[in-house]
Coordinates of C-alpha atoms in Angstrom, one line a residue:
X1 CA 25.1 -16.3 -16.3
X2 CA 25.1 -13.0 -18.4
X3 CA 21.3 -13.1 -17.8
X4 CA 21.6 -13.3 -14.5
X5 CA 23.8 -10.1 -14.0
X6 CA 21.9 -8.4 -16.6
X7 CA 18.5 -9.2 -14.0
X8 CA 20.3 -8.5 -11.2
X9 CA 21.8 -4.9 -12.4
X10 CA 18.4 -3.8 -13.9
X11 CA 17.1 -4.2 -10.0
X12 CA 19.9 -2.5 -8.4
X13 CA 18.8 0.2 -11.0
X14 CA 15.1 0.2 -10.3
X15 CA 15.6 -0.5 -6.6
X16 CA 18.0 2.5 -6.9
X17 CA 15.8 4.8 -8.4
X18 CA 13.1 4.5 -6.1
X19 CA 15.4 5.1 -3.1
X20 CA 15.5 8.4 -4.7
X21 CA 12.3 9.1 -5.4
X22 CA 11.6 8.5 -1.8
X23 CA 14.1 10.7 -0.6
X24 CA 13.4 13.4 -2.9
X25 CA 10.7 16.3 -3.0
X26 CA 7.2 15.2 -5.1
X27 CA 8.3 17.8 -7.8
X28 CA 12.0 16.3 -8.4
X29 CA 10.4 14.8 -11.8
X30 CA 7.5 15.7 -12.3
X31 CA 6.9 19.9 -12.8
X32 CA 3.6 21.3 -11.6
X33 CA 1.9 23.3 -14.0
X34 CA 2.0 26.9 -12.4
X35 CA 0.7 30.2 -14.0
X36 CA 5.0 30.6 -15.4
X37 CA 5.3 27.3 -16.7
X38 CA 1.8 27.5 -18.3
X39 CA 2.9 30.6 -20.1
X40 CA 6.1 29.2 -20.8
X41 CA 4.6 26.6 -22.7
X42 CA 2.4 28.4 -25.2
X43 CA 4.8 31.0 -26.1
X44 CA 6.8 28.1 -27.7
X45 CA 4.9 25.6 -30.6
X46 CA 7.8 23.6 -30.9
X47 CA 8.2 22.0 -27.6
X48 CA 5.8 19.2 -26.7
X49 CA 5.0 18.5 -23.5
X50 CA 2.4 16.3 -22.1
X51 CA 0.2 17.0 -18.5
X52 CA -1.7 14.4 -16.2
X53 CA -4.5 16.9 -14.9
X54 CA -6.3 15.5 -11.6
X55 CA -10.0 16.7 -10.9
X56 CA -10.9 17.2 -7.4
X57 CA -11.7 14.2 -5.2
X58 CA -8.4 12.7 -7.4
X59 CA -6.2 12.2 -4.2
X60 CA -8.7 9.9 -2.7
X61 CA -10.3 8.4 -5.9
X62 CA -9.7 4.2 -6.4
X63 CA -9.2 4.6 -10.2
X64 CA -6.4 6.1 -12.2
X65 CA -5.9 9.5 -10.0
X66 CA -3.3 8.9 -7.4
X67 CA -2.3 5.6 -8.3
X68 CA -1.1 7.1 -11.8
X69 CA 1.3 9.3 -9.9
X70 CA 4.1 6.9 -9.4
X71 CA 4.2 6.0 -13.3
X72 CA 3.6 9.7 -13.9
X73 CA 6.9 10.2 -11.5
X74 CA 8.6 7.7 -13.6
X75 CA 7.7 8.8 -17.0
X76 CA 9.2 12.7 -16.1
X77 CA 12.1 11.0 -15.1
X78 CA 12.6 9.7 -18.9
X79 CA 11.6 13.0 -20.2
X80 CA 12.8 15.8 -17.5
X81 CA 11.3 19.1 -18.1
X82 CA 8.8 17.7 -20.3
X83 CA 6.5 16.0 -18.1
X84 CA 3.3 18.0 -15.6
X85 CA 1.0 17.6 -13.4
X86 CA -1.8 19.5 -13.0
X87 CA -4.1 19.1 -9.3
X88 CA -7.3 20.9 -9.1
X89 CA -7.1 20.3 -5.2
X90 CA -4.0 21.8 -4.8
X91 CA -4.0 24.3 -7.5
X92 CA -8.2 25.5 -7.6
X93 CA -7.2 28.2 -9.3
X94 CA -5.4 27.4 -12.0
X95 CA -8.0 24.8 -13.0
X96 CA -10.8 27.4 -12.9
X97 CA -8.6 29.5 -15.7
X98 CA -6.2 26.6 -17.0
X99 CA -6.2 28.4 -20.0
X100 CA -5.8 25.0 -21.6
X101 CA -8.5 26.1 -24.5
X102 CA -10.5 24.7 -25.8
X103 CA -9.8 22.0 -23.3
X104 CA -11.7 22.0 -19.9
X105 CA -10.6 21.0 -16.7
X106 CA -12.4 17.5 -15.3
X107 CA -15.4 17.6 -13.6
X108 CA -15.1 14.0 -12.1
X109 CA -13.1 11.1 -10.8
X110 CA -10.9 10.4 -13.1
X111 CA -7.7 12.2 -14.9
X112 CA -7.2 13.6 -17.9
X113 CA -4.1 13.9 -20.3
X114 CA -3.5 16.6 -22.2
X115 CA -1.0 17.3 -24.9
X116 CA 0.8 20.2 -26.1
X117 CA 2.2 19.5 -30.0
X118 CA 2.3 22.1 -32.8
X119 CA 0.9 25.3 -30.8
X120 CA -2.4 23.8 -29.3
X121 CA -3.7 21.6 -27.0
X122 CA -4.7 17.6 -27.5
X123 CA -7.0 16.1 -25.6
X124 CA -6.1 12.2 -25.1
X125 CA -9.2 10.0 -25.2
X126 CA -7.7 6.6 -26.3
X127 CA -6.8 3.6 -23.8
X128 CA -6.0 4.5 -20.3
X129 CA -4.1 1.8 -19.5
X130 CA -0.5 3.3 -18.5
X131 CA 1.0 0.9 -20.6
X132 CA -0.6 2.8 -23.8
X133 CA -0.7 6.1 -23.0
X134 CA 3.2 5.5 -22.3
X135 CA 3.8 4.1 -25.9
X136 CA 1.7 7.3 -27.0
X137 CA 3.8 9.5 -25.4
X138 CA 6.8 7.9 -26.7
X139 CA 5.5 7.5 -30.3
X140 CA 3.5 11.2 -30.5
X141 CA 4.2 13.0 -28.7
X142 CA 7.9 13.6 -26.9
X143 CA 10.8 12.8 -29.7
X144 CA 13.6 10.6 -28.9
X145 CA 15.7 13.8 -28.1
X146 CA 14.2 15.2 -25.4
X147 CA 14.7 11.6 -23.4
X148 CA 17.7 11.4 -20.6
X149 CA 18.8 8.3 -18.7
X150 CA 17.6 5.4 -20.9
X151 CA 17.6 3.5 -17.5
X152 CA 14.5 5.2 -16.3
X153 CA 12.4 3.6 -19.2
X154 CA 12.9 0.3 -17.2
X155 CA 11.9 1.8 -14.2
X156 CA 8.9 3.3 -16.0
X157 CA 7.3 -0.1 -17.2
X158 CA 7.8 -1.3 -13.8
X159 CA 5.9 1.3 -12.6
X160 CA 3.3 0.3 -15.0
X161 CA 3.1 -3.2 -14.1
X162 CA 3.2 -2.0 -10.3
X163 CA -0.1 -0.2 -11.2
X164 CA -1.8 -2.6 -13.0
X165 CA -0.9 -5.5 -10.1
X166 CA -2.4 -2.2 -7.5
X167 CA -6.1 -1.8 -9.9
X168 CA -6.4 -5.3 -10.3
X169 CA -6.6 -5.9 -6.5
X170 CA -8.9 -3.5 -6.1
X171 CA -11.3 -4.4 -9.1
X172 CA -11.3 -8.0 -7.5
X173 CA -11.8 -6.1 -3.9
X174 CA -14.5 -4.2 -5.8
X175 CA -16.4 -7.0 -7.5
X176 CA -16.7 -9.0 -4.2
X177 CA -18.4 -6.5 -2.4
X178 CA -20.9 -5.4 -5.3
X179 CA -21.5 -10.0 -4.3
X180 CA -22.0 -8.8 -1.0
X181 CA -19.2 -11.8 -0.6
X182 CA -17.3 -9.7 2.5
X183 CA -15.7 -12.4 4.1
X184 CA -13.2 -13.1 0.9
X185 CA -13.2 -9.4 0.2
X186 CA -12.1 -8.3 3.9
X187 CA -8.9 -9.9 3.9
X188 CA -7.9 -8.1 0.3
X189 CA -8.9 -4.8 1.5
X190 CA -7.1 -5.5 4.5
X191 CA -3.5 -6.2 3.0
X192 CA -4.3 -3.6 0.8
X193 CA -4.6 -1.0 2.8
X194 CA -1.8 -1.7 5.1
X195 CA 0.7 -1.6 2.0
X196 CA -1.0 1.9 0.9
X197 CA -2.4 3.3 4.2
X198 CA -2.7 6.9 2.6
X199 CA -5.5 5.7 -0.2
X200 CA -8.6 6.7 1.3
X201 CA -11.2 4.9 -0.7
X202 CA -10.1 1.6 -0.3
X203 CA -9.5 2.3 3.6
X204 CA -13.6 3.4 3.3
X205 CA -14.8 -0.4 1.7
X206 CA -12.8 -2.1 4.3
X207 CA -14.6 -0.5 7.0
X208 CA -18.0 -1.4 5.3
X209 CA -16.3 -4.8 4.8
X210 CA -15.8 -4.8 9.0
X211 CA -19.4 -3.4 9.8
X212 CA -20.9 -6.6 7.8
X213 CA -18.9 -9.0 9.7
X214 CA -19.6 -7.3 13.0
X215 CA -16.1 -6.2 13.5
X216 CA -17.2 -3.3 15.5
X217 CA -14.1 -2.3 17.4
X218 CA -11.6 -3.0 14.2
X219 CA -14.2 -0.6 12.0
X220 CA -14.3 2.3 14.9
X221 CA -10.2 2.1 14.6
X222 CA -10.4 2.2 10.9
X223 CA -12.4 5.0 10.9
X224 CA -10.6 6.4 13.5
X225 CA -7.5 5.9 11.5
X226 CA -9.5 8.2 8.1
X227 CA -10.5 10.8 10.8
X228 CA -6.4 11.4 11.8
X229 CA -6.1 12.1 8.3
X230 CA -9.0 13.8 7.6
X231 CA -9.6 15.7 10.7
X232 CA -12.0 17.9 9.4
X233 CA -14.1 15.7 6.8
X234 CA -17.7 15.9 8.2
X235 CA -18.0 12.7 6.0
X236 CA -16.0 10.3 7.9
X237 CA -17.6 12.0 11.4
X238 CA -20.8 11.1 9.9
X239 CA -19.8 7.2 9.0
X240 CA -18.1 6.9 12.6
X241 CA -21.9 7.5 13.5
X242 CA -23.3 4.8 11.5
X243 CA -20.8 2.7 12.8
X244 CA -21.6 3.0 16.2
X245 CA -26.0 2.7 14.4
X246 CA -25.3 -0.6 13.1
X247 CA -24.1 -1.6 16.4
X248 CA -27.2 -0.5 18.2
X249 CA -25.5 2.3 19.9
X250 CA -27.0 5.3 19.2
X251 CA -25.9 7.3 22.2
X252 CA -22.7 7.1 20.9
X253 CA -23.5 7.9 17.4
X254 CA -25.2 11.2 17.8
X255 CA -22.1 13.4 19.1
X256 CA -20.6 12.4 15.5
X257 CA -23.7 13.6 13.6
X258 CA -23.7 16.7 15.8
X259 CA -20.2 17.3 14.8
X260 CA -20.6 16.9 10.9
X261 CA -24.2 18.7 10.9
X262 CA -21.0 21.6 12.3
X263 CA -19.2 21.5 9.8
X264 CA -19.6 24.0 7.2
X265 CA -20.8 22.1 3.7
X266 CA -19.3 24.7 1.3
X267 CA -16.0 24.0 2.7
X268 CA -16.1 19.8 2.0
X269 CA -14.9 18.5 -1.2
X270 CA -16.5 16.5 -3.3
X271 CA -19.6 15.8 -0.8
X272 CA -21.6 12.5 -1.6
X273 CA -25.1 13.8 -1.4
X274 CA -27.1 10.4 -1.4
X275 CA -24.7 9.0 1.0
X276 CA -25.3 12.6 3.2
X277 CA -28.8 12.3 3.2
X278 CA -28.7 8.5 4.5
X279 CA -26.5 10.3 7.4
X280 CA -29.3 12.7 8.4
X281 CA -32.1 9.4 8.3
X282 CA -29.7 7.8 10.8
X283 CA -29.4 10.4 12.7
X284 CA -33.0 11.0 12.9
X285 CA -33.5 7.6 13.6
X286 CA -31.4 7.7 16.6
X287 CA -33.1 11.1 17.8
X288 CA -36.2 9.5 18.1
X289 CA -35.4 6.2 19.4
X290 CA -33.1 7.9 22.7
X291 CA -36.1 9.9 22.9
X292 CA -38.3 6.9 23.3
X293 CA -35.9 4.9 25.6
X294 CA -35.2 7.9 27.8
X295 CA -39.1 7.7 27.7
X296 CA -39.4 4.0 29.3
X297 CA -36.6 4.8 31.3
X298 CA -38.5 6.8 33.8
X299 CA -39.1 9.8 31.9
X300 CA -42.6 10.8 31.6
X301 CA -44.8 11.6 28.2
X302 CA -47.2 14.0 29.2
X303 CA -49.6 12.2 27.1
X304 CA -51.4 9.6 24.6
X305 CA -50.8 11.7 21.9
X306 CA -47.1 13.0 22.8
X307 CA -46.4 8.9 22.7
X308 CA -48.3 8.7 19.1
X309 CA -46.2 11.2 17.5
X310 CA -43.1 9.6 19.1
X311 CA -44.3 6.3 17.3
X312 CA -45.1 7.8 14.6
X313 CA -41.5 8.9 14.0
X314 CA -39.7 6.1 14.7
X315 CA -41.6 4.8 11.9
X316 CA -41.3 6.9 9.4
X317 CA -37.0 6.7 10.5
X318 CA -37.5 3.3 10.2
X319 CA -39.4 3.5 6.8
X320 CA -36.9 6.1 5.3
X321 CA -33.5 4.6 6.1
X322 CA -31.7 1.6 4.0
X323 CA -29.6 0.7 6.5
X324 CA -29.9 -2.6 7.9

């Protein structure tokens, strides 16, 4: 019985703790690292503190960026004041002087943890697993004193397990695709992405995961659903074109080339280059073959060799692009 209640309070607890989470501003736990708090920290030695600092592309990465930020909420709420964040998208220019010496801000994906103990900065480059770098903090790095509401430790290991139950359907998502096995992998990516509709990688592999099954109109919503998000991302404009390629209808996926080609390059993060240049084949691809059919459909080539160098390009579309 005395187990039971003992269960049943430590879930009113968690259950209670994430009702204020929700309700509360992202920063109620967690403290960004601004140019103040920055200083703050390295005028004292004596005060540890340890920062989760996310590269750019983070918010949208399938690893340990934003799924880490729940845990990272719950292990501030053990040690208030003592717990950062650091976001190069949201804070650019604090990352390009983090002053974090000799430490350097990440260049890809992933996060990195960084410690402040005895005047200087430790870089973290054991186990990423939550679980560990947890028990590290709690072992190395915070002491026992600087802890508040013992309760939140619960919720933190929850959070951990939430996390790890969260990567392990993606890696499963992840290593059925790299099979090309889309029909078991759709419906994971599916659930998935209807319990977290704001993770934007995952939200990308189920619309590849629609496209190979010839779910046209689900994948146009999909990436319908990105672009809402993402207004402005010449990337997702781009795949809504391929989309509407791999469905043979290239009249409809010009306008969205047109309107990423727009878009001004400097201004997109984290632009996939390979993936950009398979884009411009597709479009180019299209280009020539609505010239061609506009060509048997009553418009005139004013010669042998204008028809050539049509056929010629088609070709060498054909013989550049990967895509199916």
């Amino acid at each position: 019985m005395s187990v039971c209640v003992s269960s049943l309070l430590r879930f009113i607890t968690v259950a209670i703790f994430y009702i204020e989470l929700a309700s509360c501003n992202v920063d109620k736990y967690v403290k960004y690292l601004d140019p103040e708090a920055l200083a703050e920290i390295k005028a004292s030695s004596s005060v540890p503190v340890a920062i989760k600092v996310d590269p750019l592309g983070c918010e949208r990465a399938p690893g340990l960026c934003r799924p880490l930020n729940e845990f990272w909420e719950a292990a501030a709420s053990v040690f208030p004041k003592r717990i950062f964040r650091l976001s190069c998208a949201e804070q650019q220019d604090i990352c390009d002087n983090v002053g974090l010496s000799p430490i350097k801000t990440p260049k890809g994906r992933e996060p990195m943890f960084v410690f402040w103990v005895d005047g200087e900065f430790v870089f973290y480059d054991e186990s990423y697993n939550p679980y560990d770098i947890f028990e590290y903090i709690i072992d190395e790095v915070l002491p026992r004193s600087a802890r508040e509401g013992g309760r939140n430790i619960a919720v933190a290991y929850d959070a951990i397990e939430s996390y790890t139950s969260r990567t392990s359907t993606l890696r499963k998502a992840e290593n059925l695709l790299n099979r090309k096995n889309f029909l078991k992998a759709f419906p994971i990516l599916n659930e998935y992405i209807e319990k977290y509709p704001d993770h934007m990688n995952p939200l990308l592999a189920t619309i590849n995961a629609a496209v190979a099954l010839d779910k046209y109109d689900y994948a146009l919503q999909l990436v319908e659903r990105a672009r809402k998000r993402e207004p402005n991302n010449a990337f997702l404009m781009a795949r809504m074109g391929t989309v509407h390629h791999h469905f043979q209808r290239c009249d409809k996926a010009l306008p969205f080339f047109e309107m990423a080609m727009q878009v001004d390059q400097d201004s997109q993060e984290g632009v996939d280059k390979e993936n950009w240049e398979k884009f411009m084949e597709v479009k180019e691809f299209c280009d020539v073959q609505l010239k061609l059919a506009n060509r048997s459909n009553g418009g005139v080539v004013s010669n042998e060799d204008e028809a050539n160098v049509l056929i010629d390009e088609l070709g060498n579309a054909l013989e550049d692009s990967d895509l199916d």
